[in-house]
CSV table of C-alpha atoms in Angstrom, one decimal:
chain,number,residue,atom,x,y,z
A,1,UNK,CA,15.1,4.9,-16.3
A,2,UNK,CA,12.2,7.5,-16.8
A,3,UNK,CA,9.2,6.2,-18.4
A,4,UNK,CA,7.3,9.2,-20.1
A,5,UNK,CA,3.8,8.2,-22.4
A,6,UNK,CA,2.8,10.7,-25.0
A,7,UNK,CA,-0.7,10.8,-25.5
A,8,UNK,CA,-2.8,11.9,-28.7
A,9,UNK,CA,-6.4,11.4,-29.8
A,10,UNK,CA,-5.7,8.3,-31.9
A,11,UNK,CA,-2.0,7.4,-30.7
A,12,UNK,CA,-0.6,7.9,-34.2
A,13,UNK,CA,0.0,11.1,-36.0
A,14,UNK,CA,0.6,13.9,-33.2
A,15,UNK,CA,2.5,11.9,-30.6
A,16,UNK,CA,4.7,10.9,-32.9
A,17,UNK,CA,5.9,14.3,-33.7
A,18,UNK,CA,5.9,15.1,-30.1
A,19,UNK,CA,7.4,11.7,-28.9
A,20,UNK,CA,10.6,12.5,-31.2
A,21,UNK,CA,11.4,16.1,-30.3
A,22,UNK,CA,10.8,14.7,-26.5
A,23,UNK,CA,13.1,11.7,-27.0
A,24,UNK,CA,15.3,14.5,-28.8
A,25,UNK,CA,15.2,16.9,-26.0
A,26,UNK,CA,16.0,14.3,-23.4
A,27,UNK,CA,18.9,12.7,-25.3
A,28,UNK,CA,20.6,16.1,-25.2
A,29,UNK,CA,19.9,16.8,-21.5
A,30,UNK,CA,21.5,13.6,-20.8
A,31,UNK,CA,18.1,11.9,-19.1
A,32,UNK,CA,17.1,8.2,-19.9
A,33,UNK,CA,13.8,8.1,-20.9
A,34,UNK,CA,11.5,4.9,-22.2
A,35,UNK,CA,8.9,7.4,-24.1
A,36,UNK,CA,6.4,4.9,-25.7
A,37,UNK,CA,2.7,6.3,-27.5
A,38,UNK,CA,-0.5,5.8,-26.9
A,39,UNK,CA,-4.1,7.2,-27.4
A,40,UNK,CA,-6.6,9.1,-25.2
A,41,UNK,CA,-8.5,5.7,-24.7
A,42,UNK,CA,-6.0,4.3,-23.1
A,43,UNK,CA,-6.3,5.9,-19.8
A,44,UNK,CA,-9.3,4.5,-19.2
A,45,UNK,CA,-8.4,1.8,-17.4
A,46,UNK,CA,-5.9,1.8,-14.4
A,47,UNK,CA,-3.8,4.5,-14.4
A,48,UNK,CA,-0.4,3.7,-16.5
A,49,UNK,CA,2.6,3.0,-14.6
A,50,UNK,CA,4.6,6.1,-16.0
A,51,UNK,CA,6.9,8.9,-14.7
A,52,UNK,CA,5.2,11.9,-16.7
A,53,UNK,CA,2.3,12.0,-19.6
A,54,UNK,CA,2.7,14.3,-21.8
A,55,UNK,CA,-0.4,15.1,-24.0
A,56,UNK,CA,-1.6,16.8,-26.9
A,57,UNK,CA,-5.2,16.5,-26.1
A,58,UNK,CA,-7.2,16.8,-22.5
A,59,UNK,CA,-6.7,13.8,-20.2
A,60,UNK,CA,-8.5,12.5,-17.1
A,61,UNK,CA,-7.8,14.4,-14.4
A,62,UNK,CA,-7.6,11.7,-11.8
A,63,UNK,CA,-4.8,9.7,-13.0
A,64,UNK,CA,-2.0,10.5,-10.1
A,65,UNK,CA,0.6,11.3,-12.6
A,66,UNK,CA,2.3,14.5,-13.9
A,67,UNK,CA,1.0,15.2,-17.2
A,68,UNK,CA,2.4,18.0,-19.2
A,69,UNK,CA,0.7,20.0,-22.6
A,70,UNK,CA,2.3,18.9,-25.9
A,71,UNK,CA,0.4,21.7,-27.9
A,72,UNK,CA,3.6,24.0,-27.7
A,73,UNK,CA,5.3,21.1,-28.8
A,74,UNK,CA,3.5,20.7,-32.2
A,75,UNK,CA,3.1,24.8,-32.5
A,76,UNK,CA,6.4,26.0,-31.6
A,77,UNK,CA,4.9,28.7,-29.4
A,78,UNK,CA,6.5,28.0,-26.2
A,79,UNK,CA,8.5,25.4,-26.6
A,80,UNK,CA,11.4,25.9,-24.8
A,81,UNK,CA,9.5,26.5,-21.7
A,82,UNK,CA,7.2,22.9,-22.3
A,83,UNK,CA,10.4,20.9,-22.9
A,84,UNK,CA,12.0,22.5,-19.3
A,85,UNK,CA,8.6,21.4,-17.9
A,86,UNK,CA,8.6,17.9,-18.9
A,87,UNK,CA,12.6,18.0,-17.7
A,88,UNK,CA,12.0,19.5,-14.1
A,89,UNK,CA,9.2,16.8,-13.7
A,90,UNK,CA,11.4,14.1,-14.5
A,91,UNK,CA,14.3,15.5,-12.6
């Protein structure tokens, strides 16, 4: 199983519109996913041990895993093309 982490500025309000249209997305593609929350701060420490972040704020750069822009996500301006990002990087 897939572990994708959504990431947000405070771990509440944004990820979790972006953690259900994800968890959505993937359902319907047939991909099993673990896709858990979590706030900027908490990539401060050792880099999580996840398949894909997918964020709706700016995220260390160093952390050795895929991460993937939730703005379209929340906006609805490219959509489509972020959700086929986030399944060709879990594929």
């Amino acid at each position: 199983m897939k572990k994708v982490l959504i990431i947000c500025g405070t771990g509440v309000a944004t990820s979790t519109v972006v953690a259900a249209k994800v968890r959505d997305h993937l359902a319907a593609q047939g991909i099993e996913a673990d896709v858990s929350q979590g706030k900027v701060m908490d990539l401060m420490g050792p880099a999580p041990e996840v398949d894909l972040i997918v964020a709706t704020t700016e995220v260390p750069a160093t952390l050795g895993v895929p991460v993937v822009r939730a703005l379209p996500l929340l906006t609805g301006i490219g959509e489509d093309a972020a959700l086929a990002e986030i399944v060709s990087a879990l594929s």
